[in-house]
Amino acid sequence: MDNLPLVKSLVEKLANNLNVPVSCKIRIFPNLQDTLSYAKMLEDAGCSLLAVHGRTRDEKDGKKFRANWEAIKAVRNVVRIPVLANGNIRHIDDVHGCLEETGADGVLSADPLLENPALFAGYRTAEWGLGVAGMKEDDKLDQAELLIEYLRFCERYPVPWRIIRSHVHKLLGEWFRIQPSVREDFNKQYKLTFEFLYDLVNRLKELGVRIPLYVKDTQQAVSAN
Ligand SMILES: Cc1cc2nc3c(=O)[nH]c(=O)nc-3n(C[C@H](O)[C@H](O)[C@H](O)COP(=O)(O)O)c2cc1C
């Protein structure tokens, strides 16, 4: 963002030489006009799809700073290419709210997906025990099962252990809060193994505590497009 001519030349070079579309992802500037010029510059340089993270470079902490959907909306209105909105997408209601408020063509979510990979399927992390009794089976997702599914994917498509470690930590956040001894044991592992992690899920289950669930959003309306 400090060297826009360089960004322009990179995107031009890629767009002119690749036979696949070039997409870009940007943060916003504090000044709206700067953001709009940036977006238009990228479109003119050959960008085919633009994702806009509605925070400035200084607004690092997503929990502290709300993403600026107004700025995303303004970008949406000055370019012709599809725009994806990013920031403040924590559950499916946010998806609908964001699409409506910004007019964007789609949304991106990153950090919230680490805690709840079922976000786009219309599930949210349940408050402990809240609304769970009497719920239909289809409306619940067992966090332990989701974690096991994730670990199986990691075995099939290897990723660095530091990524798995931080994802497992976020996925099991609620569980760890009420089982600090298991969390400590997890944190103590200098070297993680799949065996340890599968066993950890079993240990948590055996502790007999309620299993955290993801529950289907009441107003969910996940469309298939
Ligand atoms: C694990 C993780 C990895 C990320 N990697 C990238 C990346 O490689 N490139 C990028 O532009 N943003 C990356 N981001 C930032 C996100 O794409 C996103 O812009 C930011 O987290 C704000 O969206 P959120 O509020 O939905 O998390 C990453 C975020 C997370 C949590």
JSON list of N, CA and C in Angstrom, two decimals, residues 111-166:
[
{"chain": "A", "resi": 111, "resn": "ASP", "atom": "N", "xyz": [-10.68, -15.75, 10.42]},
{"chain": "A", "resi": 111, "resn": "ASP", "atom": "CA", "xyz": [-10.49, -16.09, 11.82]},
{"chain": "A", "resi": 111, "resn": "ASP", "atom": "C", "xyz": [-11.71, -16.82, 12.42]},
{"chain": "A", "resi": 112, "resn": "PRO", "atom": "N", "xyz": [-12.93, -16.34, 12.20]},
{"chain": "A", "resi": 112, "resn": "PRO", "atom": "CA", "xyz": [-14.08, -17.04, 12.80]},
{"chain": "A", "resi": 112, "resn": "PRO", "atom": "C", "xyz": [-14.21, -18.49, 12.35]},
{"chain": "A", "resi": 113, "resn": "LEU", "atom": "N", "xyz": [-13.70, -18.80, 11.14]},
{"chain": "A", "resi": 113, "resn": "LEU", "atom": "CA", "xyz": [-13.79, -20.18, 10.66]},
{"chain": "A", "resi": 113, "resn": "LEU", "atom": "C", "xyz": [-12.90, -21.13, 11.43]},
{"chain": "A", "resi": 114, "resn": "LEU", "atom": "N", "xyz": [-11.87, -20.57, 12.06]},
{"chain": "A", "resi": 114, "resn": "LEU", "atom": "CA", "xyz": [-10.98, -21.44, 12.84]},
{"chain": "A", "resi": 114, "resn": "LEU", "atom": "C", "xyz": [-11.72, -21.98, 14.05]},
{"chain": "A", "resi": 115, "resn": "GLU", "atom": "N", "xyz": [-12.57, -21.13, 14.63]},
{"chain": "A", "resi": 115, "resn": "GLU", "atom": "CA", "xyz": [-13.34, -21.59, 15.78]},
{"chain": "A", "resi": 115, "resn": "GLU", "atom": "C", "xyz": [-14.56, -22.41, 15.32]},
{"chain": "A", "resi": 116, "resn": "ASN", "atom": "N", "xyz": [-15.13, -22.00, 14.23]},
{"chain": "A", "resi": 116, "resn": "ASN", "atom": "CA", "xyz": [-16.34, -22.66, 13.75]},
{"chain": "A", "resi": 116, "resn": "ASN", "atom": "C", "xyz": [-16.28, -22.91, 12.25]},
{"chain": "A", "resi": 117, "resn": "PRO", "atom": "N", "xyz": [-15.70, -24.05, 11.87]},
{"chain": "A", "resi": 117, "resn": "PRO", "atom": "CA", "xyz": [-15.59, -24.36, 10.44]},
{"chain": "A", "resi": 117, "resn": "PRO", "atom": "C", "xyz": [-16.95, -24.58, 9.79]},
{"chain": "A", "resi": 118, "resn": "ALA", "atom": "N", "xyz": [-18.01, -24.71, 10.59]},
{"chain": "A", "resi": 118, "resn": "ALA", "atom": "CA", "xyz": [-19.34, -24.96, 10.02]},
{"chain": "A", "resi": 118, "resn": "ALA", "atom": "C", "xyz": [-20.12, -23.67, 9.81]},
{"chain": "A", "resi": 119, "resn": "LEU", "atom": "N", "xyz": [-19.42, -22.54, 9.89]},
{"chain": "A", "resi": 119, "resn": "LEU", "atom": "CA", "xyz": [-20.07, -21.23, 9.77]},
{"chain": "A", "resi": 119, "resn": "LEU", "atom": "C", "xyz": [-20.93, -21.12, 8.51]},
{"chain": "A", "resi": 120, "resn": "PHE", "atom": "N", "xyz": [-20.35, -21.47, 7.36]},
{"chain": "A", "resi": 120, "resn": "PHE", "atom": "CA", "xyz": [-21.08, -21.30, 6.11]},
{"chain": "A", "resi": 120, "resn": "PHE", "atom": "C", "xyz": [-22.17, -22.35, 5.91]},
{"chain": "A", "resi": 121, "resn": "ALA", "atom": "N", "xyz": [-22.15, -23.39, 6.73]},
{"chain": "A", "resi": 121, "resn": "ALA", "atom": "CA", "xyz": [-23.24, -24.36, 6.69]},
{"chain": "A", "resi": 121, "resn": "ALA", "atom": "C", "xyz": [-24.39, -23.89, 7.57]},
{"chain": "A", "resi": 122, "resn": "GLY", "atom": "N", "xyz": [-24.21, -22.74, 8.20]},
{"chain": "A", "resi": 122, "resn": "GLY", "atom": "CA", "xyz": [-25.31, -22.17, 8.97]},
{"chain": "A", "resi": 122, "resn": "GLY", "atom": "C", "xyz": [-25.30, -22.55, 10.44]},
{"chain": "A", "resi": 123, "resn": "TYR", "atom": "N", "xyz": [-24.17, -23.00, 10.94]},
{"chain": "A", "resi": 123, "resn": "TYR", "atom": "CA", "xyz": [-24.09, -23.33, 12.37]},
{"chain": "A", "resi": 123, "resn": "TYR", "atom": "C", "xyz": [-23.30, -22.25, 13.11]},
{"chain": "A", "resi": 124, "resn": "ARG", "atom": "N", "xyz": [-23.64, -22.05, 14.36]},
{"chain": "A", "resi": 124, "resn": "ARG", "atom": "CA", "xyz": [-22.84, -21.16, 15.19]},
{"chain": "A", "resi": 124, "resn": "ARG", "atom": "C", "xyz": [-22.42, -21.89, 16.45]},
{"chain": "A", "resi": 125, "resn": "THR", "atom": "N", "xyz": [-21.36, -21.41, 17.08]},
{"chain": "A", "resi": 125, "resn": "THR", "atom": "CA", "xyz": [-20.91, -22.05, 18.31]},
{"chain": "A", "resi": 125, "resn": "THR", "atom": "C", "xyz": [-21.97, -21.83, 19.37]},
{"chain": "A", "resi": 126, "resn": "ALA", "atom": "N", "xyz": [-22.42, -22.92, 19.97]},
{"chain": "A", "resi": 126, "resn": "ALA", "atom": "CA", "xyz": [-23.51, -22.80, 20.95]},
{"chain": "A", "resi": 126, "resn": "ALA", "atom": "C", "xyz": [-23.01, -22.23, 22.26]},
{"chain": "A", "resi": 127, "resn": "GLU", "atom": "N", "xyz": [-23.85, -21.45, 22.90]},
{"chain": "A", "resi": 127, "resn": "GLU", "atom": "CA", "xyz": [-23.60, -21.13, 24.29]},
{"chain": "A", "resi": 127, "resn": "GLU", "atom": "C", "xyz": [-23.74, -22.46, 25.01]},
{"chain": "A", "resi": 128, "resn": "TRP", "atom": "N", "xyz": [-23.02, -22.61, 26.09]},
{"chain": "A", "resi": 128, "resn": "TRP", "atom": "CA", "xyz": [-23.07, -23.92, 26.76]},
{"chain": "A", "resi": 128, "resn": "TRP", "atom": "C", "xyz": [-24.48, -24.32, 27.11]},
{"chain": "A", "resi": 129, "resn": "GLY", "atom": "N", "xyz": [-24.90, -25.45, 26.51]},
{"chain": "A", "resi": 129, "resn": "GLY", "atom": "CA", "xyz": [-26.20, -26.03, 26.86]},
{"chain": "A", "resi": 129, "resn": "GLY", "atom": "C", "xyz": [-27.39, -25.25, 26.35]},
{"chain": "A", "resi": 130, "resn": "LEU", "atom": "N", "xyz": [-27.16, -24.07, 25.79]},
{"chain": "A", "resi": 130, "resn": "LEU", "atom": "CA", "xyz": [-28.28, -23.21, 25.42]},
{"chain": "A", "resi": 130, "resn": "LEU", "atom": "C", "xyz": [-29.04, -23.78, 24.22]},
{"chain": "A", "resi": 131, "resn": "GLY", "atom": "N", "xyz": [-30.32, -23.95, 24.39]},
{"chain": "A", "resi": 131, "resn": "GLY", "atom": "CA", "xyz": [-31.16, -24.34, 23.27]},
{"chain": "A", "resi": 131, "resn": "GLY", "atom": "C", "xyz": [-30.82, -25.70, 22.68]},
{"chain": "A", "resi": 132, "resn": "VAL", "atom": "N", "xyz": [-30.08, -26.49, 23.41]},
{"chain": "A", "resi": 132, "resn": "VAL", "atom": "CA", "xyz": [-29.65, -27.75, 22.82]},
{"chain": "A", "resi": 132, "resn": "VAL", "atom": "C", "xyz": [-30.66, -28.87, 23.11]},
{"chain": "A", "resi": 133, "resn": "ALA", "atom": "N", "xyz": [-31.22, -28.83, 24.32]},
{"chain": "A", "resi": 133, "resn": "ALA", "atom": "CA", "xyz": [-32.18, -29.89, 24.67]},
{"chain": "A", "resi": 133, "resn": "ALA", "atom": "C", "xyz": [-33.34, -29.87, 23.69]},
{"chain": "A", "resi": 134, "resn": "GLY", "atom": "N", "xyz": [-33.71, -31.04, 23.24]},
{"chain": "A", "resi": 134, "resn": "GLY", "atom": "CA", "xyz": [-34.87, -31.14, 22.37]},
{"chain": "A", "resi": 134, "resn": "GLY", "atom": "C", "xyz": [-34.63, -30.72, 20.93]},
{"chain": "A", "resi": 135, "resn": "MET", "atom": "N", "xyz": [-33.40, -30.38, 20.62]},
{"chain": "A", "resi": 135, "resn": "MET", "atom": "CA", "xyz": [-33.12, -29.97, 19.24]},
{"chain": "A", "resi": 135, "resn": "MET", "atom": "C", "xyz": [-33.08, -31.17, 18.31]},
{"chain": "A", "resi": 136, "resn": "LYS", "atom": "N", "xyz": [-33.47, -30.94, 17.07]},
{"chain": "A", "resi": 136, "resn": "LYS", "atom": "CA", "xyz": [-33.38, -32.02, 16.09]},
{"chain": "A", "resi": 136, "resn": "LYS", "atom": "C", "xyz": [-31.91, -32.38, 15.85]},
{"chain": "A", "resi": 137, "resn": "GLU", "atom": "N", "xyz": [-31.67, -33.65, 15.56]},
{"chain": "A", "resi": 137, "resn": "GLU", "atom": "CA", "xyz": [-30.28, -34.08, 15.34]},
{"chain": "A", "resi": 137, "resn": "GLU", "atom": "C", "xyz": [-29.61, -33.28, 14.22]},
{"chain": "A", "resi": 138, "resn": "ASP", "atom": "N", "xyz": [-30.36, -32.98, 13.17]},
{"chain": "A", "resi": 138, "resn": "ASP", "atom": "CA", "xyz": [-29.80, -32.27, 12.02]},
{"chain": "A", "resi": 138, "resn": "ASP", "atom": "C", "xyz": [-29.37, -30.85, 12.37]},
{"chain": "A", "resi": 139, "resn": "ASP", "atom": "N", "xyz": [-29.88, -30.34, 13.48]},
{"chain": "A", "resi": 139, "resn": "ASP", "atom": "CA", "xyz": [-29.58, -28.96, 13.85]},
{"chain": "A", "resi": 139, "resn": "ASP", "atom": "C", "xyz": [-28.35, -28.83, 14.74]},
{"chain": "A", "resi": 140, "resn": "LYS", "atom": "N", "xyz": [-27.72, -29.98, 15.04]},
{"chain": "A", "resi": 140, "resn": "LYS", "atom": "CA", "xyz": [-26.54, -29.94, 15.91]},
{"chain": "A", "resi": 140, "resn": "LYS", "atom": "C", "xyz": [-25.34, -30.54, 15.19]},
{"chain": "A", "resi": 141, "resn": "LEU", "atom": "N", "xyz": [-24.20, -30.03, 15.53]},
{"chain": "A", "resi": 141, "resn": "LEU", "atom": "CA", "xyz": [-22.95, -30.62, 15.03]},
{"chain": "A", "resi": 141, "resn": "LEU", "atom": "C", "xyz": [-22.05, -30.83, 16.22]},
{"chain": "A", "resi": 142, "resn": "ASP", "atom": "N", "xyz": [-21.56, -32.03, 16.37]},
{"chain": "A", "resi": 142, "resn": "ASP", "atom": "CA", "xyz": [-20.70, -32.35, 17.50]},
{"chain": "A", "resi": 142, "resn": "ASP", "atom": "C", "xyz": [-19.29, -31.86, 17.18]},
{"chain": "A", "resi": 143, "resn": "GLN", "atom": "N", "xyz": [-18.77, -31.01, 18.05]},
{"chain": "A", "resi": 143, "resn": "GLN", "atom": "CA", "xyz": [-17.46, -30.42, 17.82]},
{"chain": "A", "resi": 143, "resn": "GLN", "atom": "C", "xyz": [-16.35, -31.47, 17.73]},
{"chain": "A", "resi": 144, "resn": "ALA", "atom": "N", "xyz": [-16.50, -32.52, 18.56]},
{"chain": "A", "resi": 144, "resn": "ALA", "atom": "CA", "xyz": [-15.48, -33.56, 18.56]},
{"chain": "A", "resi": 144, "resn": "ALA", "atom": "C", "xyz": [-15.41, -34.24, 17.20]},
{"chain": "A", "resi": 145, "resn": "GLU", "atom": "N", "xyz": [-16.60, -34.48, 16.62]},
{"chain": "A", "resi": 145, "resn": "GLU", "atom": "CA", "xyz": [-16.61, -35.14, 15.31]},
{"chain": "A", "resi": 145, "resn": "GLU", "atom": "C", "xyz": [-16.01, -34.25, 14.24]},
{"chain": "A", "resi": 146, "resn": "LEU", "atom": "N", "xyz": [-16.30, -32.96, 14.36]},
{"chain": "A", "resi": 146, "resn": "LEU", "atom": "CA", "xyz": [-15.76, -32.02, 13.38]},
{"chain": "A", "resi": 146, "resn": "LEU", "atom": "C", "xyz": [-14.24, -31.96, 13.49]},
{"chain": "A", "resi": 147, "resn": "LEU", "atom": "N", "xyz": [-13.75, -32.01, 14.73]},
{"chain": "A", "resi": 147, "resn": "LEU", "atom": "CA", "xyz": [-12.30, -31.98, 14.93]},
{"chain": "A", "resi": 147, "resn": "LEU", "atom": "C", "xyz": [-11.66, -33.23, 14.32]},
{"chain": "A", "resi": 148, "resn": "ILE", "atom": "N", "xyz": [-12.29, -34.37, 14.53]},
{"chain": "A", "resi": 148, "resn": "ILE", "atom": "CA", "xyz": [-11.74, -35.60, 13.97]},
{"chain": "A", "resi": 148, "resn": "ILE", "atom": "C", "xyz": [-11.73, -35.52, 12.43]},
{"chain": "A", "resi": 149, "resn": "GLU", "atom": "N", "xyz": [-12.79, -34.96, 11.88]},
{"chain": "A", "resi": 149, "resn": "GLU", "atom": "CA", "xyz": [-12.85, -34.80, 10.42]},
{"chain": "A", "resi": 149, "resn": "GLU", "atom": "C", "xyz": [-11.70, -33.90, 9.95]},
{"chain": "A", "resi": 150, "resn": "TYR", "atom": "N", "xyz": [-11.48, -32.82, 10.71]},
{"chain": "A", "resi": 150, "resn": "TYR", "atom": "CA", "xyz": [-10.38, -31.91, 10.36]},
{"chain": "A", "resi": 150, "resn": "TYR", "atom": "C", "xyz": [-9.04, -32.62, 10.42]},
{"chain": "A", "resi": 151, "resn": "LEU", "atom": "N", "xyz": [-8.83, -33.41, 11.47]},
{"chain": "A", "resi": 151, "resn": "LEU", "atom": "CA", "xyz": [-7.54, -34.11, 11.60]},
{"chain": "A", "resi": 151, "resn": "LEU", "atom": "C", "xyz": [-7.33, -35.11, 10.47]},
{"chain": "A", "resi": 152, "resn": "ARG", "atom": "N", "xyz": [-8.42, -35.75, 10.05]},
{"chain": "A", "resi": 152, "resn": "ARG", "atom": "CA", "xyz": [-8.28, -36.70, 8.93]},
{"chain": "A", "resi": 152, "resn": "ARG", "atom": "C", "xyz": [-7.88, -35.96, 7.65]},
{"chain": "A", "resi": 153, "resn": "PHE", "atom": "N", "xyz": [-8.44, -34.77, 7.47]},
{"chain": "A", "resi": 153, "resn": "PHE", "atom": "CA", "xyz": [-8.04, -33.96, 6.30]},
{"chain": "A", "resi": 153, "resn": "PHE", "atom": "C", "xyz": [-6.56, -33.61, 6.39]},
{"chain": "A", "resi": 154, "resn": "CYS", "atom": "N", "xyz": [-6.11, -33.27, 7.61]},
{"chain": "A", "resi": 154, "resn": "CYS", "atom": "CA", "xyz": [-4.70, -32.90, 7.78]},
{"chain": "A", "resi": 154, "resn": "CYS", "atom": "C", "xyz": [-3.79, -34.09, 7.46]},
{"chain": "A", "resi": 155, "resn": "GLU", "atom": "N", "xyz": [-4.26, -35.28, 7.79]},
{"chain": "A", "resi": 155, "resn": "GLU", "atom": "CA", "xyz": [-3.44, -36.46, 7.48]},
{"chain": "A", "resi": 155, "resn": "GLU", "atom": "C", "xyz": [-3.35, -36.66, 5.98]},
{"chain": "A", "resi": 156, "resn": "ARG", "atom": "N", "xyz": [-4.49, -36.39, 5.31]},
{"chain": "A", "resi": 156, "resn": "ARG", "atom": "CA", "xyz": [-4.51, -36.58, 3.84]},
{"chain": "A", "resi": 156, "resn": "ARG", "atom": "C", "xyz": [-3.80, -35.46, 3.11]},
{"chain": "A", "resi": 157, "resn": "TYR", "atom": "N", "xyz": [-3.95, -34.24, 3.59]},
{"chain": "A", "resi": 157, "resn": "TYR", "atom": "CA", "xyz": [-3.36, -33.07, 2.92]},
{"chain": "A", "resi": 157, "resn": "TYR", "atom": "C", "xyz": [-2.46, -32.35, 3.94]},
{"chain": "A", "resi": 158, "resn": "PRO", "atom": "N", "xyz": [-1.21, -32.79, 4.05]},
{"chain": "A", "resi": 158, "resn": "PRO", "atom": "CA", "xyz": [-0.36, -32.29, 5.15]},
{"chain": "A", "resi": 158, "resn": "PRO", "atom": "C", "xyz": [-0.20, -30.77, 5.18]},
{"chain": "A", "resi": 159, "resn": "VAL", "atom": "N", "xyz": [-0.25, -30.23, 6.39]},
{"chain": "A", "resi": 159, "resn": "VAL", "atom": "CA", "xyz": [0.01, -28.81, 6.64]},
{"chain": "A", "resi": 159, "resn": "VAL", "atom": "C", "xyz": [0.97, -28.73, 7.83]},
{"chain": "A", "resi": 160, "resn": "PRO", "atom": "N", "xyz": [1.67, -27.61, 8.00]},
{"chain": "A", "resi": 160, "resn": "PRO", "atom": "CA", "xyz": [2.61, -27.52, 9.12]},
{"chain": "A", "resi": 160, "resn": "PRO", "atom": "C", "xyz": [1.90, -27.70, 10.48]},
{"chain": "A", "resi": 161, "resn": "TRP", "atom": "N", "xyz": [2.61, -28.31, 11.41]},
{"chain": "A", "resi": 161, "resn": "TRP", "atom": "CA", "xyz": [2.02, -28.57, 12.74]},
{"chain": "A", "resi": 161, "resn": "TRP", "atom": "C", "xyz": [1.62, -27.30, 13.46]},
{"chain": "A", "resi": 162, "resn": "ARG", "atom": "N", "xyz": [2.34, -26.21, 13.22]},
{"chain": "A", "resi": 162, "resn": "ARG", "atom": "CA", "xyz": [1.98, -24.98, 13.94]},
{"chain": "A", "resi": 162, "resn": "ARG", "atom": "C", "xyz": [0.58, -24.52, 13.53]},
{"chain": "A", "resi": 163, "resn": "ILE", "atom": "N", "xyz": [0.19, -24.81, 12.28]},
{"chain": "A", "resi": 163, "resn": "ILE", "atom": "CA", "xyz": [-1.15, -24.44, 11.81]},
{"chain": "A", "resi": 163, "resn": "ILE", "atom": "C", "xyz": [-2.18, -25.32, 12.51]},
{"chain": "A", "resi": 164, "resn": "ILE", "atom": "N", "xyz": [-1.88, -26.62, 12.56]},
{"chain": "A", "resi": 164, "resn": "ILE", "atom": "CA", "xyz": [-2.82, -27.56, 13.20]},
{"chain": "A", "resi": 164, "resn": "ILE", "atom": "C", "xyz": [-2.98, -27.19, 14.68]},
{"chain": "A", "resi": 165, "resn": "ARG", "atom": "N", "xyz": [-1.83, -26.89, 15.31]},
{"chain": "A", "resi": 165, "resn": "ARG", "atom": "CA", "xyz": [-1.86, -26.55, 16.73]},
{"chain": "A", "resi": 165, "resn": "ARG", "atom": "C", "xyz": [-2.80, -25.37, 16.99]},
{"chain": "A", "resi": 166, "resn": "SER", "atom": "N", "xyz": [-2.63, -24.31, 16.20]},
{"chain": "A", "resi": 166, "resn": "SER", "atom": "CA", "xyz": [-3.43, -23.12, 16.50]},
{"chain": "A", "resi": 166, "resn": "SER", "atom": "C", "xyz": [-4.89, -23.35, 16.12]}
]
